[in-house]
Every structure is written in structure tokens, then in C-alpha cells.
Short mmCIF file of C-alpha atoms in Angstrom, two decimals:
data_model
loop_
_atom_site.label_atom_id
_atom_site.label_comp_id
_atom_site.label_asym_id
_atom_site.label_seq_id
_atom_site.Cartn_x
_atom_site.Cartn_y
_atom_site.Cartn_z
CA MET A 1 -62.94 35.45 -36.72
CA LYS A 2 -66.69 35.69 -36.23
CA LYS A 3 -67.33 35.40 -32.48
CA ILE A 4 -65.33 36.48 -29.44
CA VAL A 5 -66.18 35.46 -25.88
CA VAL A 6 -64.79 37.70 -23.13
CA ALA A 7 -65.05 36.78 -19.46
CA THR A 8 -65.51 39.36 -16.71
CA ASP A 9 -65.50 39.26 -12.93
CA PHE A 10 -66.38 42.99 -12.80
CA GLN A 11 -62.99 43.74 -11.23
CA SER A 12 -60.40 46.15 -12.63
CA SER A 13 -58.42 43.23 -14.09
CA SER A 14 -61.35 42.51 -16.41
CA GLU A 15 -61.59 46.05 -17.79
CA ASP A 16 -58.47 45.71 -19.93
CA ALA A 17 -59.60 42.31 -21.21
CA PHE A 18 -62.96 43.81 -22.19
CA ALA A 19 -61.22 46.70 -23.96
CA TYR A 20 -59.07 44.29 -25.99
CA ALA A 21 -62.03 42.08 -26.81
CA THR A 22 -63.99 45.11 -28.02
CA TYR A 23 -61.01 46.30 -30.10
CA LEU A 24 -60.64 42.90 -31.78
CA ALA A 25 -64.39 42.58 -32.36
CA GLU A 26 -64.30 45.89 -34.21
CA GLN A 27 -61.18 45.00 -36.21
CA PHE A 28 -62.58 41.63 -37.28
CA GLU A 29 -66.25 42.72 -37.42
CA ALA A 30 -67.00 39.89 -35.01
CA GLU A 31 -69.79 39.39 -32.50
CA LEU A 32 -68.80 40.05 -28.89
CA ALA A 33 -70.24 37.82 -26.16
CA LEU A 34 -69.67 38.99 -22.57
CA VAL A 35 -69.89 36.30 -19.88
CA HIS A 36 -69.73 36.22 -16.10
CA VAL A 37 -69.50 33.05 -14.06
CA TYR A 38 -71.33 33.01 -10.74
CA PHE A 39 -70.53 30.26 -8.27
CA PRO A 40 -73.16 30.19 -5.48
CA ILE A 41 -71.83 29.84 -1.94
CA VAL A 42 -73.04 26.56 -0.49
CA SER A 43 -72.21 24.62 2.64
CA THR A 44 -69.85 21.65 2.51
CA ASP A 45 -71.68 20.14 5.50
CA PRO A 46 -74.19 17.57 4.17
CA ASN A 47 -76.31 18.05 7.29
CA MET A 48 -76.68 21.78 6.74
CA PRO A 49 -79.59 23.04 4.58
CA TYR A 50 -78.60 24.11 1.06
CA ASP A 51 -79.69 27.71 1.55
CA SER A 52 -78.32 28.18 5.07
CA ILE A 53 -75.28 30.18 3.86
CA ALA A 54 -76.74 31.93 0.82
CA PRO A 55 -80.55 31.82 0.85
CA VAL A 56 -82.27 31.28 -2.47
CA SER A 57 -83.67 34.82 -2.33
CA LEU A 58 -80.14 36.23 -1.98
CA GLN A 59 -78.85 34.11 -4.85
CA GLU A 60 -81.70 35.29 -7.06
CA GLU A 61 -80.87 38.87 -6.13
CA MET A 62 -77.20 38.32 -7.01
CA ILE A 63 -78.19 36.86 -10.37
CA GLN A 64 -80.26 39.96 -11.13
CA ILE A 65 -77.38 42.22 -10.09
CA TYR A 66 -74.90 40.38 -12.32
CA GLU A 67 -77.25 40.39 -15.30
CA THR A 68 -77.72 44.14 -14.87
CA ARG A 69 -73.96 44.70 -14.71
CA LEU A 70 -73.46 42.64 -17.86
CA ALA A 71 -76.00 44.80 -19.68
CA GLU A 72 -74.40 48.01 -18.36
CA THR A 73 -70.94 46.88 -19.45
CA LEU A 74 -72.12 46.21 -22.99
CA ALA A 75 -73.99 49.52 -23.03
CA SER A 76 -70.69 51.31 -22.30
CA ILE A 77 -69.28 50.35 -25.72
CA PRO A 78 -69.13 53.52 -27.87
CA ASN A 79 -69.59 51.59 -31.12
CA LYS A 80 -73.32 50.89 -31.15
CA THR A 81 -73.12 48.99 -34.45
CA LEU A 82 -71.14 46.19 -32.80
CA LYS A 83 -73.15 42.99 -32.40
CA THR A 84 -73.12 41.97 -28.74
CA SER A 85 -74.67 39.49 -26.32
CA SER A 86 -74.25 38.51 -22.68
CA LYS A 87 -74.53 35.35 -20.64
CA LEU A 88 -74.56 34.67 -16.90
CA ILE A 89 -73.18 31.21 -16.20
CA ILE A 90 -73.61 29.37 -12.92
CA GLY A 91 -70.69 27.06 -12.19
CA SER A 92 -66.89 27.07 -12.13
CA VAL A 93 -64.90 29.69 -14.03
CA SER A 94 -62.75 27.45 -16.21
CA SER A 95 -65.41 24.96 -17.30
CA GLY A 96 -68.11 27.63 -17.49
CA VAL A 97 -66.21 29.96 -19.82
CA SER A 98 -64.66 27.26 -22.01
CA GLY A 99 -67.90 25.27 -22.16
CA TYR A 100 -69.95 28.28 -23.24
CA ALA A 101 -67.35 29.33 -25.81
CA GLU A 102 -67.44 25.88 -27.38
CA GLU A 103 -71.24 25.81 -27.25
CA VAL A 104 -71.56 29.04 -29.27
CA GLY A 105 -68.68 28.23 -31.62
CA ALA A 106 -66.41 31.05 -30.46
CA ASP A 107 -63.19 31.72 -32.37
CA LEU A 108 -61.46 33.40 -29.43
CA ILE A 109 -61.73 33.60 -25.64
CA VAL A 110 -60.45 36.72 -23.86
CA VAL A 111 -59.72 36.76 -20.12
CA GLY A 112 -57.97 39.18 -17.77
CA ARG A 113 -55.18 38.59 -15.29
CA ASN A 114 -54.02 40.73 -12.37
CA HIS A 115 -50.36 41.32 -11.45
CA GLU A 116 -51.04 41.22 -7.71
CA SER A 117 -49.63 38.32 -5.72
CA SER A 118 -52.43 37.79 -3.19
CA PHE A 119 -54.04 34.40 -2.90
CA PHE A 120 -57.21 35.65 -4.60
CA GLU A 121 -55.31 37.09 -7.54
CA ARG A 122 -53.25 33.91 -7.89
CA LEU A 123 -56.58 32.09 -8.03
CA ILE A 124 -57.71 34.33 -10.90
CA GLY A 125 -54.42 33.63 -12.69
CA SER A 126 -54.97 29.92 -12.19
CA SER A 127 -58.41 30.28 -13.75
CA ALA A 128 -56.78 31.71 -16.88
CA SER A 129 -54.43 28.72 -17.00
CA ASP A 130 -57.32 26.31 -16.45
CA ILE A 131 -59.33 27.88 -19.28
CA VAL A 132 -56.34 27.44 -21.60
CA LYS A 133 -55.99 23.83 -20.49
CA ASN A 134 -59.69 23.02 -20.87
CA THR A 135 -60.28 24.32 -24.40
CA SER A 136 -58.89 24.03 -27.92
CA ILE A 137 -60.13 27.55 -28.71
CA PRO A 138 -57.40 30.24 -28.81
CA VAL A 139 -57.25 32.20 -25.54
CA LEU A 140 -56.05 35.78 -25.16
CA ILE A 141 -54.85 36.60 -21.63
CA VAL A 142 -54.73 40.35 -20.96
CA PRO A 143 -52.75 41.44 -17.87
CA ALA A 144 -54.14 44.32 -15.83
CA ALA A 145 -52.71 47.75 -16.67
CA SER A 146 -52.03 46.74 -20.27
CA HIS A 147 -51.64 49.64 -22.66
CA LYS A 148 -54.55 50.86 -24.75
CA PRO A 149 -55.62 48.13 -27.21
CA PHE A 150 -53.31 48.39 -30.19
CA ILE A 151 -51.59 45.47 -31.90
CA LYS A 152 -48.97 46.28 -34.53
CA SER A 153 -46.02 44.20 -33.33
CA ILE A 154 -46.39 40.47 -32.61
CA ILE A 155 -43.82 38.02 -31.29
CA TYR A 156 -44.51 34.34 -31.92
CA GLY A 157 -42.53 32.02 -29.66
CA THR A 158 -41.55 29.25 -32.03
CA GLU A 159 -39.90 25.90 -31.44
CA LEU A 160 -39.35 25.55 -35.20
CA GLU A 161 -41.14 22.23 -35.41
CA SER A 162 -43.21 20.99 -38.36
CA ASP A 163 -46.42 20.73 -36.31
CA GLU A 164 -46.44 24.52 -35.88
CA LYS A 165 -47.36 25.29 -39.48
CA GLU A 166 -51.12 25.32 -38.94
CA VAL A 167 -50.75 27.66 -35.99
CA LEU A 168 -48.39 29.88 -37.99
CA ALA A 169 -51.03 30.17 -40.71
CA LYS A 170 -53.50 31.39 -38.07
CA VAL A 171 -50.97 33.82 -36.61
CA PHE A 172 -50.23 35.35 -40.01
CA ALA A 173 -53.95 35.63 -40.81
CA PHE A 174 -54.52 37.33 -37.44
CA ALA A 175 -51.60 39.72 -38.02
CA ASN A 176 -52.64 40.54 -41.58
CA GLN A 177 -56.11 41.60 -40.44
CA LEU A 178 -54.50 43.98 -37.93
CA LYS A 179 -51.73 45.05 -40.34
CA ALA A 180 -49.21 43.96 -37.72
CA ARG A 181 -45.65 42.74 -38.20
CA VAL A 182 -44.62 39.30 -36.93
CA THR A 183 -41.31 38.20 -35.44
CA LEU A 184 -40.61 34.49 -34.98
CA THR A 185 -38.55 34.13 -31.82
CA LYS A 186 -36.73 30.91 -30.97
CA ILE A 187 -35.52 30.59 -27.38
CA ASN A 188 -32.41 28.46 -26.99
CA VAL A 189 -32.39 26.73 -23.61
CA ALA A 190 -29.48 24.43 -22.78
CA PHE A 191 -31.56 21.47 -21.58
CA GLU A 192 -34.13 21.67 -24.42
CA PRO A 193 -33.33 19.27 -27.30
CA ASP A 194 -33.87 20.30 -30.95
CA ILE A 195 -36.05 17.71 -32.67
CA GLN A 196 -35.53 19.19 -36.14
CA ASP A 197 -32.74 21.23 -37.72
CA ASP A 198 -33.57 24.92 -37.17
CA LYS A 199 -32.13 26.17 -40.47
CA GLN A 200 -33.98 23.55 -42.47
CA MET A 201 -37.25 24.23 -40.68
CA LEU A 202 -36.90 28.00 -41.07
CA ALA A 203 -36.28 27.56 -44.80
CA ASP A 204 -39.38 25.38 -44.97
CA ILE A 205 -41.45 28.05 -43.20
CA LYS A 206 -40.19 30.75 -45.56
CA GLU A 207 -41.13 28.60 -48.54
CA SER A 208 -44.57 27.71 -47.13
CA PHE A 209 -45.34 31.33 -46.26
CA ALA A 210 -43.50 33.06 -49.08
CA GLU A 211 -46.11 35.82 -49.30
CA GLN A 212 -45.65 36.75 -45.63
CA HIS A 213 -43.12 39.29 -44.39
CA PHE A 214 -41.69 38.36 -41.01
CA SER A 215 -38.52 38.59 -38.96
CA TYR A 216 -36.67 35.84 -37.16
CA GLU A 217 -34.44 35.91 -34.10
CA ILE A 218 -32.71 33.49 -31.73
CA VAL A 219 -32.48 34.34 -28.03
CA ASP A 220 -30.41 32.48 -25.44
CA ALA A 221 -32.07 32.23 -22.04
CA SER A 222 -32.21 30.04 -18.97
CA LEU A 223 -36.01 29.77 -19.21
CA VAL A 224 -38.29 29.93 -22.24
CA SER A 225 -40.73 32.26 -20.48
CA GLU A 226 -38.01 34.73 -19.47
CA GLY A 227 -36.46 34.68 -22.94
CA LEU A 228 -39.76 35.40 -24.68
CA LEU A 229 -40.68 38.22 -22.31
CA GLN A 230 -37.21 39.79 -22.67
CA ALA A 231 -37.54 39.63 -26.46
CA ALA A 232 -41.02 41.15 -26.28
CA HIS A 233 -39.85 44.04 -24.11
CA LYS A 234 -36.77 44.65 -26.25
CA THR A 235 -38.87 45.08 -29.40
CA ASP A 236 -41.82 46.79 -27.65
CA ALA A 237 -44.11 44.01 -28.85
CA ASP A 238 -47.84 44.53 -28.35
CA LEU A 239 -48.68 40.84 -28.30
CA LEU A 240 -46.91 37.60 -27.44
CA VAL A 241 -48.16 34.40 -29.10
CA ILE A 242 -47.36 30.82 -28.15
CA ALA A 243 -48.62 27.39 -29.17
CA ARG A 244 -49.61 24.99 -26.42
CA HIS A 245 -48.43 21.41 -26.56
CA HIS A 246 -50.43 18.62 -24.95
CA HIS A 247 -48.54 16.69 -22.30
CA ASN A 248 -49.18 13.32 -20.76
CA PHE A 249 -49.21 12.86 -16.98
CA LEU A 250 -45.52 11.91 -16.74
CA SER A 251 -44.28 14.87 -18.76
CA GLN A 252 -46.37 17.22 -16.60
CA LEU A 253 -44.41 15.98 -13.57
CA VAL A 254 -41.02 16.22 -15.26
CA ASN A 255 -41.54 19.45 -17.22
CA PRO A 256 -44.37 21.78 -16.10
CA SER A 257 -46.37 23.43 -18.87
CA LYS A 258 -44.52 26.34 -20.49
CA SER A 259 -47.82 28.01 -21.31
CA LYS A 260 -48.89 28.01 -17.64
CA GLU A 261 -45.50 29.45 -16.65
CA ILE A 262 -45.73 32.27 -19.18
CA ILE A 263 -49.36 33.02 -18.25
CA GLY A 264 -48.24 33.58 -14.68
CA LYS A 265 -45.37 35.89 -15.64
CA THR A 266 -46.48 37.87 -18.67
CA ASP A 267 -47.05 41.61 -18.40
CA ILE A 268 -48.15 41.99 -22.03
CA PRO A 269 -51.17 40.39 -23.73
CA LEU A 270 -50.57 36.71 -24.46
CA LEU A 271 -52.40 34.71 -27.14
CA VAL A 272 -52.31 30.93 -26.70
CA TYR A 273 -53.12 28.53 -29.53
CA ASP A 274 -53.66 24.79 -29.20
CA LEU A 275 -51.32 22.88 -31.51
CA GLU A 276 -53.74 19.96 -31.73
CA ALA A 277 -56.88 22.00 -32.44
#
């Protein structure tokens, strides 16, 4: 991992995300890029002048304020040897963050999420889901009030399918760098069909990753998201990892994205990989 992009809205929910991004940048000796997305307030009335709501002078002032806050946030990092940069992006949160991360070749995107249930906070949570949906880069979602950055126990929510092997290789590499232990957790849900035999696939994984030490468990639950979070809490996991499947339009209607569901519920840091990356 060489470059980490972390998004901030300068709210308390972003502080934990920034702390985790800084921790990982130090552990991996990676560059840390701090970004803020500013969406100017404009009128939806085509007959109203562009600057009637937010004059150009005010927008320029806001840009200066945000750039100053970005610089101050980076200056607060105790480790002065860490390579850092900042970027103020004008546009929407999801496309702005994911687009910039892809532009600079980031290996990881880090975003925060608040537990509050207000409309605004649900909007922030939706932005995290949209960023995951709009990029093939791994995304780490850090809930507000997460414990001090420390990752020694990782749960990977597996479906025990052959297309997970590339993601598993990345998970093990990530864990090895942090000297963390990995537990593969399979959630058995009554209405979810098994495409491949679990025992055969587990044996295949053990053979493919013979040098890795990991645990395996099966958890029965009514929902995948609830089962994974229960398993994470039971083992005091520091990080939950899932792989995102791409869905076509019909499957989105029939079976909403599991990753979006877990993003909305998780109270521990969640790392989302793209299976097709």
C-alpha cells in the first residue's frame, strides 16, 4: 500500500477516520492524502442569477477557509516524517472522492460514518455507500466513536466461493503487515443458496494459503449483516472485512446490496473490497 486517501467534512465523524488513515499510513509507510469536497450552494431556479444564493466572493472565502483547515489538520499529525498532501474538490462527495482517488492511484480510501439517525447523518452514511459503489478501490468506513486505531483481530465475511481468492490474498497481506490474526466467518442464512461445497472450498483455501494462519467459523443468522456484527463483537474484532459483489438492476431490486446494509449498521471499522477489481 503506497497511497491512502482520507475524506473529511471537518465534523467529529471524520476525526476517527483521519486517525485510522494516519495509523495505516504509518504502518504501511504510505503517503496520506487528505481531501474535502465542497459543493457550492446554487439556485435551482434557472431565472435566478448564479451567485444570488452564494456570491462568488463568499464561495472564494469558503474555499480559502477549507484549504486552511486541510492544512491545519495535516499539521496536527505528530509524525512529521509522514508524507502528506491535501486536495479541495468542488463537486459531489461520492464522485469527488472516488474520482480523485483513482486519479492519484490510491490503494485505499478512508471515510467516516456517524451513528446518529438524523437526515443529515443518514446522508453522510449514504455518501459512504455511494463511494463504495462508485469505485473499485478498497474503502475503509470508520464509524464515529471507534476505539483508538489498533488492528490485531480481523474478521473476513466469506461466502466460500472461488472468486474470493484474490481478495483473500489482499486480506492476508493486509493482516500480515499489521501482524493481525484473521478469522474467516461464514454466515448461514436460510434463504441464501450455497453455490459451492463449503468443505471443499475451505480445503482449497487452506491449500492455496498454506503459509497463512487463520481461524474459521460458521454462524447461523437471519441476516448476513447481523451475523457478521455479532461474530465481530463476540471475538472483539478490530476490523470487519467484506467483498462487494456487483449486481445487475434486477438483483438490486430483489436483493439489496449486503455491503450497503452492513455499512449502515456497523459500529466497528469496515473494509470493503471489490471482487471484480
